[in-house]
Amino acid sequence: MANKKSQDLMDKLVSLCKRRGFIFQSSEIYGGINSCWDYGPLGVELKNNIKQCWWKSMTQFRDDIEGLDASILMHPQVWVTSGHVASFADPMVDCKNCKMRFRAEEVQGTKCPNCGGELTEARQFNLMFKTHMGPVEDDASMVYLRPETAQGIYVNFLNVLSPSRQKPPFGIAQIGKAFRNEISPGNFIFRSREFEQMEMQFFINPKEDDKWIEYWKEERMKWYHSLGIKKENLRFHQHDKKELAFYAKMAFDIEYNFPFGWKEIEGIHNRTDYDLSRHTQATGKDLSYYDDLTRERFIPYIIETSAGVDRSLLVCLVDAYHEEVVKDEERTVLKLDPKIAPIKAGVYPLVKRENMPEIAKKIEDLLRPHFKVFYDEGGAIGRRYRRQDEVGTPFGITVDSQTLQDQTVTLRERDSMEQVRVKIDELVGVLKKKIWGN
Ligand code: ATP
């Protein structure tokens, strides 16, 4: 569905991200490196806000999930046990003519989609990056950059279980980098070779798996709604037998309607007892659980929710991007939910006289301990509003001549452009309520 209009939208978004400091190509002044991205001043704020919303929803607002931050480099045997060394591979084909490489599933027919040349037979290509630990570069020192954060959670199952005094059903949540040597990265930050995941692994009694997968499907969908993502742009896709990973009993993707089609943004999988059983077999450590109440011993089943930070961020940007004509002038506005907006408010003196900049600076100082704000005194007020609309700043606070008389300011809302007067003393409370609802 990559028609011209959707391609235009992606081009505009990529250009806005570069121009306004959201996302840059990695190592750009060296000509760039394919499929790695750097988050600039506004991008990193947006990313942190999204991660924080996820982290709070998992570990703060509930008492049955614990956090973890495991290392990226792990014992290489972990990846043998998990099945990644043997089968974390995509079938790929090469074009004999232009040398382009494709994932076999992307190619329809037997000709190269780029030049029409002849393609090779499909070969398995392992997606894990390898490096060496220590000074000697031999097979014995080889380690992998983790291709998912989940294994760090499984190998720490016992370490988390006892000090936290949790018992199944309970979960472990982690946010961290993952690396995959993707054959064909692309669509901006949608598929890159270095990315971040937000994963939560929920350990349960095997008898309750149907109940918990349904529960987590709903919870995860609600989370995207809570970020203000339009419901009609989200859907579930259930894996059929052909798509299902060999260890999974049931799997759903949450998909988003990107300009380049419906694509996965999160996986919700019933991984059964595969992971804990395999790690038990490989290490001899008993990862089963004895339930005192029911007097049952079982190896917990795992319901996994695995979301991409970068894909969530792209969803937020695409969903928020909006162009409209206001009083014969075009305006671009990112209608980001105030919770995740990189900057919460712009503070402006209407003119650079009559003490207005001084008062506006004081308001900036008043707000800064609570919110990320931006002070701007340059240019016409309309232009200043537009600049912040384009980066999703939900509120504008303007000091004008009435401020000098009654200690109120104009509070402008980004989406409706409505303006109301608010007392300076009440600004912090009013903004908190509008941003976080309390
Ligand atoms: P895809 O089919 O798109 O390659 P996947 O099924 O391999 O994805 P999972 O292994 O289920 O993905 O990973 C969980 C989540 O991690 C994905 O839903 C996605 O949000 C994110 N993710 C996976 N690979 C990438 C990547 N190369 N770049 C950015 N995010 C990724």
CSV table of C-alpha atoms and ligand atoms in Angstrom, one decimal:
chain,number,residue,atom,x,y,z
A,1,MET,CA,0.0,0.0,0.0
A,2,ALA,CA,3.0,2.2,-0.4
A,3,ASN,CA,1.2,4.7,-2.7
A,4,LYS,CA,2.5,8.2,-3.4
A,5,LYS,CA,0.5,9.9,-0.6
A,6,SER,CA,1.8,7.5,2.1
A,7,GLN,CA,5.4,7.8,0.8
A,8,ASP,CA,5.0,11.6,0.9
A,9,LEU,CA,3.8,11.4,4.5
A,10,MET,CA,6.8,9.3,5.5
A,11,ASP,CA,9.2,11.7,3.6
A,12,LYS,CA,7.6,14.7,5.5
A,13,LEU,CA,7.9,12.9,8.8
A,14,VAL,CA,11.6,11.9,8.3
A,15,SER,CA,12.4,15.5,7.2
A,16,LEU,CA,10.6,17.0,10.2
A,17,CYS,CA,12.4,14.6,12.5
A,18,LYS,CA,15.8,15.7,11.1
A,19,ARG,CA,15.0,19.4,10.9
A,20,ARG,CA,13.6,19.7,14.4
A,21,GLY,CA,16.0,17.4,16.2
A,22,PHE,CA,14.0,14.2,16.8
A,23,ILE,CA,16.0,11.6,14.8
A,24,PHE,CA,19.2,11.7,12.8
A,25,GLN,CA,21.0,9.0,10.8
A,26,SER,CA,23.9,7.6,12.8
A,27,SER,CA,27.4,8.9,11.9
A,28,GLU,CA,25.8,11.2,9.3
A,29,ILE,CA,29.0,13.3,8.7
A,30,TYR,CA,30.8,10.1,7.6
A,31,GLY,CA,28.0,9.4,5.1
A,32,GLY,CA,25.9,7.5,7.6
A,33,ILE,CA,25.7,3.9,8.6
A,34,ASN,CA,22.7,2.0,7.3
A,35,SER,CA,19.9,1.1,9.7
A,36,CYS,CA,21.2,2.8,12.8
A,37,TRP,CA,19.6,6.0,14.2
A,38,ASP,CA,20.4,8.7,16.7
A,39,TYR,CA,17.8,10.4,18.8
A,40,GLY,CA,18.3,14.1,19.1
A,41,PRO,CA,17.1,16.5,21.8
A,42,LEU,CA,13.4,16.2,21.2
A,43,GLY,CA,13.6,12.5,20.1
A,44,VAL,CA,15.2,11.4,23.3
A,45,GLU,CA,12.6,13.2,25.4
A,46,LEU,CA,9.8,11.6,23.5
A,47,LYS,CA,11.5,8.2,23.8
A,48,ASN,CA,12.1,8.6,27.5
A,49,ASN,CA,8.5,9.6,28.0
A,50,ILE,CA,7.2,6.6,26.2
A,51,LYS,CA,9.5,4.3,28.1
A,52,GLN,CA,8.4,5.9,31.3
A,53,CYS,CA,4.7,5.4,30.6
A,54,TRP,CA,5.4,1.7,29.9
A,55,TRP,CA,7.6,1.2,32.9
A,56,LYS,CA,5.1,2.8,35.2
A,57,SER,CA,2.2,0.8,33.8
A,58,MET,CA,4.2,-2.4,34.4
A,59,THR,CA,6.1,-1.8,37.6
A,60,GLN,CA,4.6,1.1,39.5
A,61,PHE,CA,0.8,0.8,39.0
A,62,ARG,CA,0.7,-2.9,39.9
A,63,ASP,CA,2.2,-5.1,42.5
A,64,ASP,CA,2.8,-8.3,40.6
A,65,ILE,CA,5.6,-7.2,38.2
A,66,GLU,CA,9.2,-6.5,39.1
A,67,GLY,CA,11.8,-4.6,37.1
A,68,LEU,CA,15.2,-5.8,35.8
A,69,ASP,CA,18.1,-4.5,33.9
A,70,ALA,CA,20.2,-7.4,32.6
A,71,SER,CA,23.4,-7.0,30.7
A,72,ILE,CA,23.5,-7.1,26.9
A,73,LEU,CA,26.4,-9.6,26.7
A,74,MET,CA,25.5,-13.0,28.2
A,75,HIS,CA,27.1,-16.4,28.4
A,76,PRO,CA,27.1,-17.6,24.8
A,77,GLN,CA,25.5,-20.9,25.8
A,78,VAL,CA,22.3,-19.0,26.7
A,79,TRP,CA,21.7,-18.5,22.9
A,80,VAL,CA,22.4,-22.2,22.2
A,81,THR,CA,19.9,-23.2,24.8
A,82,SER,CA,17.3,-20.7,23.7
A,83,GLY,CA,17.4,-22.0,20.1
A,84,HIS,CA,18.8,-18.7,18.6
A,85,VAL,CA,22.1,-20.2,17.5
A,86,ALA,CA,20.3,-23.0,15.6
A,87,SER,CA,17.3,-21.2,14.3
A,88,PHE,CA,17.2,-17.4,14.7
A,89,ALA,CA,17.6,-17.0,11.0
A,90,ASP,CA,15.7,-15.6,8.1
A,91,PRO,CA,15.8,-17.2,4.7
A,92,MET,CA,17.4,-14.8,2.3
A,93,VAL,CA,18.0,-14.5,-1.4
A,94,ASP,CA,20.6,-12.6,-3.3
A,95,CYS,CA,20.3,-11.0,-6.7
A,96,LYS,CA,23.0,-12.3,-9.0
A,97,ASN,CA,23.0,-9.1,-11.0
A,98,CYS,CA,22.7,-6.1,-8.7
A,99,LYS,CA,23.8,-8.0,-5.5
A,100,MET,CA,20.9,-6.7,-3.5
A,101,ARG,CA,19.8,-9.0,-0.7
A,102,PHE,CA,16.2,-9.6,0.3
A,103,ARG,CA,14.3,-11.6,2.9
A,104,ALA,CA,12.8,-14.5,0.9
A,105,GLU,CA,9.3,-13.6,2.2
A,106,GLU,CA,9.6,-10.2,0.7
A,107,VAL,CA,10.1,-11.5,-2.9
A,108,GLN,CA,7.2,-12.6,-5.0
A,109,GLY,CA,8.2,-14.8,-7.9
A,110,THR,CA,11.8,-15.5,-9.0
A,111,LYS,CA,13.0,-12.1,-10.2
A,112,CYS,CA,14.9,-9.4,-8.3
A,113,PRO,CA,12.4,-6.7,-7.2
A,114,ASN,CA,15.1,-4.1,-7.8
A,115,CYS,CA,16.5,-4.9,-11.2
A,116,GLY,CA,14.6,-7.9,-12.4
A,117,GLY,CA,17.8,-10.0,-12.3
A,118,GLU,CA,18.0,-13.7,-11.4
A,119,LEU,CA,17.9,-14.6,-7.7
A,120,THR,CA,19.9,-17.3,-5.8
A,121,GLU,CA,18.3,-20.1,-3.9
A,122,ALA,CA,17.1,-19.1,-0.4
A,123,ARG,CA,19.8,-19.6,2.3
A,124,GLN,CA,19.4,-19.3,6.1
A,125,PHE,CA,21.1,-16.2,7.5
A,126,ASN,CA,21.5,-16.0,11.3
A,127,LEU,CA,20.6,-12.5,12.6
A,128,MET,CA,22.8,-12.5,15.7
A,129,PHE,CA,25.8,-10.1,15.8
A,130,LYS,CA,28.9,-11.6,17.2
A,131,THR,CA,31.9,-10.1,19.0
A,132,HIS,CA,34.8,-11.2,21.2
A,133,MET,CA,35.2,-10.9,24.9
A,134,GLY,CA,38.8,-10.4,26.1
A,135,PRO,CA,42.0,-10.0,24.2
A,136,VAL,CA,42.0,-13.2,22.1
A,137,GLU,CA,39.8,-13.3,19.1
A,138,ASP,CA,39.1,-17.0,18.8
A,139,ASP,CA,35.9,-19.2,18.9
A,140,ALA,CA,36.2,-19.6,22.7
A,141,SER,CA,35.9,-15.9,23.3
A,142,MET,CA,33.0,-15.3,21.0
A,143,VAL,CA,29.9,-13.7,22.5
A,144,TYR,CA,26.7,-12.4,21.0
A,145,LEU,CA,25.0,-9.0,21.2
A,146,ARG,CA,21.5,-10.0,22.5
A,147,PRO,CA,18.9,-10.2,19.8
A,148,GLU,CA,16.1,-9.9,22.5
A,149,THR,CA,16.0,-8.9,26.1
A,150,ALA,CA,13.8,-11.8,27.1
A,151,GLN,CA,16.6,-14.3,27.9
A,152,GLY,CA,18.1,-12.0,30.5
A,153,ILE,CA,14.7,-12.3,32.3
A,154,TYR,CA,14.5,-16.1,32.1
A,155,VAL,CA,18.0,-16.7,33.4
A,156,ASN,CA,17.2,-14.4,36.4
A,157,PHE,CA,13.9,-16.1,37.2
A,158,LEU,CA,15.1,-17.5,40.5
A,159,ASN,CA,17.2,-14.4,41.4
A,160,VAL,CA,14.1,-12.2,41.2
A,161,LEU,CA,11.6,-14.7,42.6
A,162,SER,CA,13.1,-15.1,46.1
A,163,PRO,CA,14.1,-11.5,47.1
A,164,SER,CA,10.8,-10.0,45.7
A,165,ARG,CA,8.7,-12.7,47.5
A,166,GLN,CA,6.5,-13.0,44.4
A,167,LYS,CA,4.9,-16.2,43.3
A,168,PRO,CA,3.2,-17.1,40.0
A,169,PRO,CA,1.3,-15.4,38.5
A,170,PHE,CA,3.9,-12.6,38.5
A,171,GLY,CA,6.0,-10.8,35.9
A,172,ILE,CA,9.4,-9.4,35.2
A,173,ALA,CA,9.8,-6.3,33.1
A,174,GLN,CA,12.8,-5.0,31.3
A,175,ILE,CA,13.7,-2.2,28.8
A,176,GLY,CA,16.9,-2.4,26.9
A,177,LYS,CA,18.8,-2.5,23.6
A,178,ALA,CA,18.6,-5.5,21.2
A,179,PHE,CA,20.6,-6.1,18.1
A,180,ARG,CA,19.6,-8.0,14.9
A,181,ASN,CA,21.6,-8.1,11.7
A,182,GLU,CA,18.4,-7.6,9.7
A,183,ILE,CA,18.7,-8.6,6.0
A,184,SER,CA,16.6,-5.7,4.8
A,185,PRO,CA,16.2,-2.9,7.3
A,186,GLY,CA,14.1,0.0,6.4
A,187,ASN,CA,11.0,2.2,6.8
A,188,PHE,CA,13.0,4.7,8.9
A,189,ILE,CA,13.2,3.5,12.5
A,190,PHE,CA,10.7,0.6,11.9
A,191,ARG,CA,13.3,-2.0,11.2
A,192,SER,CA,16.8,-1.2,12.3
A,193,ARG,CA,19.8,-3.3,13.4
A,194,GLU,CA,20.1,-1.7,16.8
A,195,PHE,CA,16.8,-1.0,18.6
A,196,GLU,CA,15.2,-1.1,22.0
A,197,GLN,CA,12.6,-3.4,23.4
A,198,MET,CA,10.2,-3.2,26.3
A,199,GLU,CA,9.5,-6.8,27.4
A,200,MET,CA,7.5,-8.2,30.2
A,201,GLN,CA,7.5,-12.0,30.8
A,202,PHE,CA,4.6,-13.2,33.0
A,203,PHE,CA,5.1,-16.5,34.8
A,204,ILE,CA,1.9,-18.5,35.4
A,205,ASN,CA,0.4,-21.8,36.3
A,206,PRO,CA,0.1,-23.7,33.0
A,207,LYS,CA,-3.6,-24.4,33.7
A,208,GLU,CA,-4.3,-20.6,33.5
A,209,ASP,CA,-2.6,-19.8,30.1
A,210,ASP,CA,-5.8,-19.1,28.2
A,211,LYS,CA,-7.0,-16.6,30.8
A,212,TRP,CA,-3.7,-14.8,31.0
A,213,ILE,CA,-3.1,-14.4,27.3
A,214,GLU,CA,-6.5,-12.9,26.9
A,215,TYR,CA,-5.8,-10.6,29.9
A,216,TRP,CA,-2.5,-9.4,28.4
A,217,LYS,CA,-3.9,-8.9,25.0
A,218,GLU,CA,-6.4,-6.4,26.4
A,219,GLU,CA,-4.0,-4.7,28.7
A,220,ARG,CA,-1.5,-4.1,26.0
A,221,MET,CA,-4.0,-2.8,23.6
A,222,LYS,CA,-5.3,-0.4,26.3
A,223,TRP,CA,-1.8,0.9,26.8
A,224,TYR,CA,-1.6,2.1,23.2
A,225,HIS,CA,-5.0,3.7,23.6
A,226,SER,CA,-3.7,5.5,26.7
A,227,LEU,CA,-1.0,7.1,24.6
A,228,GLY,CA,-3.8,8.6,22.5
A,229,ILE,CA,-3.2,6.3,19.4
A,230,LYS,CA,-6.4,6.1,17.3
A,231,LYS,CA,-8.2,2.9,17.9
A,232,GLU,CA,-9.0,2.4,14.2
A,233,ASN,CA,-5.3,2.3,13.4
A,234,LEU,CA,-4.6,-0.7,15.8
A,235,ARG,CA,-5.6,-4.3,15.4
A,236,PHE,CA,-4.7,-7.8,16.5
A,237,HIS,CA,-3.3,-10.4,14.2
A,238,GLN,CA,-3.3,-14.0,15.3
A,239,HIS,CA,-0.4,-16.2,14.2
A,240,ASP,CA,-1.6,-19.2,12.2
A,241,LYS,CA,0.2,-22.6,12.4
A,242,LYS,CA,2.7,-21.5,9.7
A,243,GLU,CA,3.7,-18.3,11.5
A,244,LEU,CA,3.8,-19.7,15.0
A,245,ALA,CA,7.3,-20.0,16.5
A,246,PHE,CA,8.1,-23.7,17.2
A,247,TYR,CA,7.9,-23.2,21.0
A,248,ALA,CA,4.8,-21.1,21.1
A,249,LYS,CA,1.3,-22.4,21.7
A,250,MET,CA,-0.6,-19.2,20.7
A,251,ALA,CA,0.6,-15.8,19.5
A,252,PHE,CA,-0.9,-12.4,18.6
A,253,ASP,CA,0.7,-9.3,17.2
A,254,ILE,CA,-0.6,-5.9,17.8
A,255,GLU,CA,-0.4,-4.2,14.4
A,256,TYR,CA,-0.5,-0.5,13.4
A,257,ASN,CA,-1.7,0.9,10.2
A,258,PHE,CA,1.5,2.6,9.0
A,259,PRO,CA,1.7,4.5,5.8
A,260,PHE,CA,3.6,1.5,4.5
A,261,GLY,CA,0.9,-1.0,5.6
A,262,TRP,CA,-0.3,-2.9,8.7
A,263,LYS,CA,2.8,-4.0,10.5
A,264,GLU,CA,3.7,-5.6,13.9
A,265,ILE,CA,4.5,-3.3,16.8
A,266,GLU,CA,4.2,-5.8,19.6
A,267,GLY,CA,4.1,-9.6,20.1
A,268,ILE,CA,2.0,-11.3,22.8
A,269,HIS,CA,3.0,-14.9,23.0
A,270,ASN,CA,2.2,-18.0,25.0
A,271,ARG,CA,5.7,-19.5,25.1
A,272,THR,CA,4.6,-22.4,27.3
A,273,ASP,CA,7.3,-23.9,29.6
A,274,TYR,CA,9.8,-24.0,26.7
A,275,ASP,CA,12.2,-21.4,28.1
A,276,LEU,CA,12.4,-22.5,31.7
A,277,SER,CA,12.6,-26.2,30.8
A,278,ARG,CA,15.4,-25.6,28.3
A,279,HIS,CA,17.4,-23.6,30.8
A,280,THR,CA,16.8,-26.2,33.5
A,281,GLN,CA,18.0,-29.0,31.1
A,282,ALA,CA,21.1,-27.0,30.1
A,283,THR,CA,22.2,-25.8,33.6
A,284,GLY,CA,20.8,-28.5,35.9
A,285,LYS,CA,19.2,-25.7,38.0
A,286,ASP,CA,15.6,-26.5,38.9
A,287,LEU,CA,13.4,-23.7,37.6
A,288,SER,CA,10.2,-25.3,38.6
A,289,TYR,CA,7.9,-23.8,41.2
A,290,TYR,CA,6.2,-25.4,44.2
A,291,ASP,CA,2.8,-23.9,45.1
A,292,ASP,CA,2.3,-24.4,48.8
A,293,LEU,CA,-1.4,-23.7,48.6
A,294,THR,CA,-2.3,-26.2,45.8
A,295,ARG,CA,0.6,-28.5,46.6
A,296,GLU,CA,1.5,-28.6,43.0
A,297,ARG,CA,4.9,-28.4,41.4
A,298,PHE,CA,5.0,-27.0,37.9
A,299,ILE,CA,7.4,-25.3,35.4
A,300,PRO,CA,5.7,-21.9,34.9
A,301,TYR,CA,4.3,-21.1,31.5
A,302,ILE,CA,5.4,-17.7,30.2
A,303,ILE,CA,3.1,-15.2,28.6
A,304,GLU,CA,5.4,-12.7,26.9
A,305,THR,CA,4.5,-9.1,25.9
A,306,SER,CA,7.3,-7.8,23.7
A,307,ALA,CA,7.1,-4.3,22.3
A,308,GLY,CA,9.6,-2.2,20.3
A,309,VAL,CA,10.4,1.3,21.8
A,310,ASP,CA,11.3,2.6,18.3
A,311,ARG,CA,8.2,1.2,16.7
A,312,SER,CA,6.0,2.7,19.4
A,313,LEU,CA,7.7,6.0,18.9
A,314,LEU,CA,7.1,5.8,15.2
A,315,VAL,CA,3.5,5.0,15.8
A,316,CYS,CA,3.2,8.0,18.1
A,317,LEU,CA,4.7,10.3,15.4
A,318,VAL,CA,2.7,8.9,12.5
A,319,ASP,CA,-0.6,8.9,14.4
A,320,ALA,CA,0.0,12.5,15.6
A,321,TYR,CA,1.1,14.0,12.3
A,322,HIS,CA,-1.5,16.4,11.0
A,323,GLU,CA,-1.6,19.2,8.4
A,324,GLU,CA,-4.4,21.8,8.2
A,325,VAL,CA,-5.2,25.2,6.9
A,326,VAL,CA,-5.9,27.9,9.4
A,327,LYS,CA,-6.9,31.3,8.2
A,328,ASP,CA,-5.4,30.6,4.8
A,329,GLU,CA,-2.1,29.5,6.3
A,330,GLU,CA,-1.0,25.9,6.4
A,331,ARG,CA,0.0,24.5,9.8
A,332,THR,CA,1.7,21.3,10.7
A,333,VAL,CA,0.9,20.0,14.1
A,334,LEU,CA,2.0,16.9,16.0
A,335,LYS,CA,-1.1,16.1,18.1
A,336,LEU,CA,1.0,14.1,20.6
A,337,ASP,CA,-0.7,13.1,23.9
A,338,PRO,CA,0.6,15.7,26.4
A,339,LYS,CA,2.0,12.9,28.6
A,340,ILE,CA,4.6,12.0,26.0
A,341,ALA,CA,5.1,15.4,24.3
A,342,PRO,CA,8.9,16.3,24.5
A,343,ILE,CA,8.2,19.8,25.6
A,344,LYS,CA,5.1,20.5,27.7
A,345,ALA,CA,4.8,24.3,27.3
A,346,GLY,CA,6.2,27.2,25.4
A,347,VAL,CA,6.6,30.5,27.3
A,348,TYR,CA,6.4,33.7,25.4
A,349,PRO,CA,6.5,37.4,26.0
A,350,LEU,CA,4.1,39.0,23.5
A,351,VAL,CA,6.6,41.8,22.8
A,352,LYS,CA,10.2,42.4,23.9
A,353,ARG,CA,9.2,45.5,26.0
A,354,GLU,CA,7.2,46.7,29.0
A,355,ASN,CA,8.8,44.1,31.3
A,356,MET,CA,7.2,41.2,29.5
A,357,PRO,CA,10.4,39.2,28.9
A,358,GLU,CA,11.3,39.5,32.6
A,359,ILE,CA,7.9,38.2,33.7
A,360,ALA,CA,8.0,35.4,31.1
A,361,LYS,CA,11.4,34.4,32.4
A,362,LYS,CA,10.0,34.2,35.9
A,363,ILE,CA,7.2,32.0,34.7
A,364,GLU,CA,9.8,29.8,33.0
A,365,ASP,CA,11.6,29.4,36.3
A,366,LEU,CA,8.3,28.6,38.0
A,367,LEU,CA,7.4,25.9,35.6
A,368,ARG,CA,10.8,24.3,35.0
A,369,PRO,CA,11.0,22.2,38.2
A,370,HIS,CA,7.7,20.5,37.1
A,371,PHE,CA,7.8,20.4,33.3
A,372,LYS,CA,10.2,20.6,30.3
A,373,VAL,CA,9.4,24.1,29.0
A,374,PHE,CA,10.8,26.3,26.2
A,375,TYR,CA,11.3,30.0,26.3
A,376,ASP,CA,11.1,31.9,23.0
A,377,GLU,CA,11.0,35.7,22.4
A,378,GLY,CA,11.9,35.7,18.7
A,379,GLY,CA,9.5,36.7,15.9
A,380,ALA,CA,5.8,37.2,15.6
A,381,ILE,CA,3.7,35.3,18.3
A,382,GLY,CA,1.9,33.3,15.6
A,383,ARG,CA,5.2,32.0,14.2
A,384,ARG,CA,6.4,31.1,17.6
A,385,TYR,CA,3.1,29.1,18.2
A,386,ARG,CA,3.5,27.3,14.9
A,387,ARG,CA,7.1,26.3,15.6
A,388,GLN,CA,6.0,24.5,18.8
A,389,ASP,CA,2.8,23.1,17.1
A,390,GLU,CA,5.1,21.3,14.7
A,391,VAL,CA,7.0,19.5,17.5
A,392,GLY,CA,3.9,18.7,19.5
A,393,THR,CA,4.2,21.1,22.4
A,394,PRO,CA,0.6,21.0,23.8
A,395,PHE,CA,0.5,24.4,25.6
A,396,GLY,CA,1.6,28.0,24.9
A,397,ILE,CA,1.8,30.6,27.7
A,398,THR,CA,1.9,34.2,26.7
A,399,VAL,CA,2.6,37.2,28.8
A,400,ASP,CA,0.7,40.2,27.3
A,401,SER,CA,-0.4,43.7,28.4
A,402,GLN,CA,-3.2,42.3,30.5
A,403,THR,CA,-0.6,40.3,32.5
A,404,LEU,CA,0.8,43.6,33.7
A,405,GLN,CA,-2.6,44.5,35.2
A,406,ASP,CA,-4.0,41.3,36.6
A,407,GLN,CA,-1.3,38.7,36.9
A,408,THR,CA,-2.9,36.4,34.4
A,409,VAL,CA,-1.5,34.9,31.2
A,410,THR,CA,-2.9,33.5,28.0
A,411,LEU,CA,-2.9,29.7,27.9
A,412,ARG,CA,-3.2,28.4,24.3
A,413,GLU,CA,-4.0,24.8,23.5
A,414,ARG,CA,-2.2,23.3,20.6
A,415,ASP,CA,-5.0,21.3,19.0
A,416,SER,CA,-8.0,23.5,19.4
A,417,MET,CA,-5.9,26.7,19.4
A,418,GLU,CA,-8.4,28.0,22.0
A,419,GLN,CA,-7.0,30.6,24.4
A,420,VAL,CA,-8.1,31.1,28.0
A,421,ARG,CA,-6.7,33.3,30.8
A,422,VAL,CA,-5.1,31.7,33.8
A,423,LYS,CA,-3.7,33.2,37.0
A,424,ILE,CA,0.1,32.8,37.1
A,425,ASP,CA,-0.2,31.3,40.6
A,426,GLU,CA,-2.5,28.6,39.3
A,427,LEU,CA,-0.4,27.7,36.2
A,428,VAL,CA,1.4,24.7,37.7
A,429,GLY,CA,-1.8,23.0,38.9
A,430,VAL,CA,-3.7,23.7,35.8
A,431,LEU,CA,-1.0,22.3,33.5
A,432,LYS,CA,-0.5,19.2,35.7
A,433,LYS,CA,-4.2,18.4,35.5
A,434,LYS,CA,-4.2,18.9,31.7
A,435,ILE,CA,-1.1,16.7,31.2
A,436,TRP,CA,-1.4,14.0,33.8
A,437,GLY,CA,-5.0,14.4,34.9
A,438,ASN,CA,-4.1,15.1,38.5
B,1,ATP,P1,9.3,-8.6,12.5
B,1,ATP,O1,8.5,-9.8,12.1
B,1,ATP,O2,8.8,-7.3,12.2
B,1,ATP,O3,10.8,-8.9,12.2
B,1,ATP,P2,9.6,-10.0,15.0
B,1,ATP,O4,8.4,-10.9,15.0
B,1,ATP,O5,10.9,-10.6,14.6
B,1,ATP,O6,9.3,-8.7,14.1
B,1,ATP,P3,9.8,-10.0,17.8
B,1,ATP,O7,11.0,-10.9,17.8
B,1,ATP,O8,8.5,-10.5,18.3
B,1,ATP,O9,9.7,-9.3,16.4
B,1,ATP,O10,10.2,-8.7,18.7
B,1,ATP,C1,9.3,-8.0,19.5
B,1,ATP,C2,9.2,-6.5,19.1
B,1,ATP,O11,10.5,-5.9,19.0
B,1,ATP,C3,8.6,-6.3,17.7
B,1,ATP,O12,7.2,-6.3,17.8
B,1,ATP,C4,9.1,-4.9,17.4
B,1,ATP,O13,8.4,-3.9,18.0
B,1,ATP,C5,10.5,-4.9,18.0
B,1,ATP,N1,11.5,-5.2,16.9
B,1,ATP,C6,11.9,-6.4,16.5
B,1,ATP,N2,12.8,-6.3,15.5
B,1,ATP,C7,13.0,-5.0,15.3
B,1,ATP,C8,13.9,-4.2,14.5
B,1,ATP,N3,14.7,-4.8,13.6
B,1,ATP,N4,13.8,-2.9,14.6
B,1,ATP,C9,13.0,-2.3,15.4
B,1,ATP,N5,12.2,-3.0,16.3
B,1,ATP,C10,12.2,-4.3,16.2
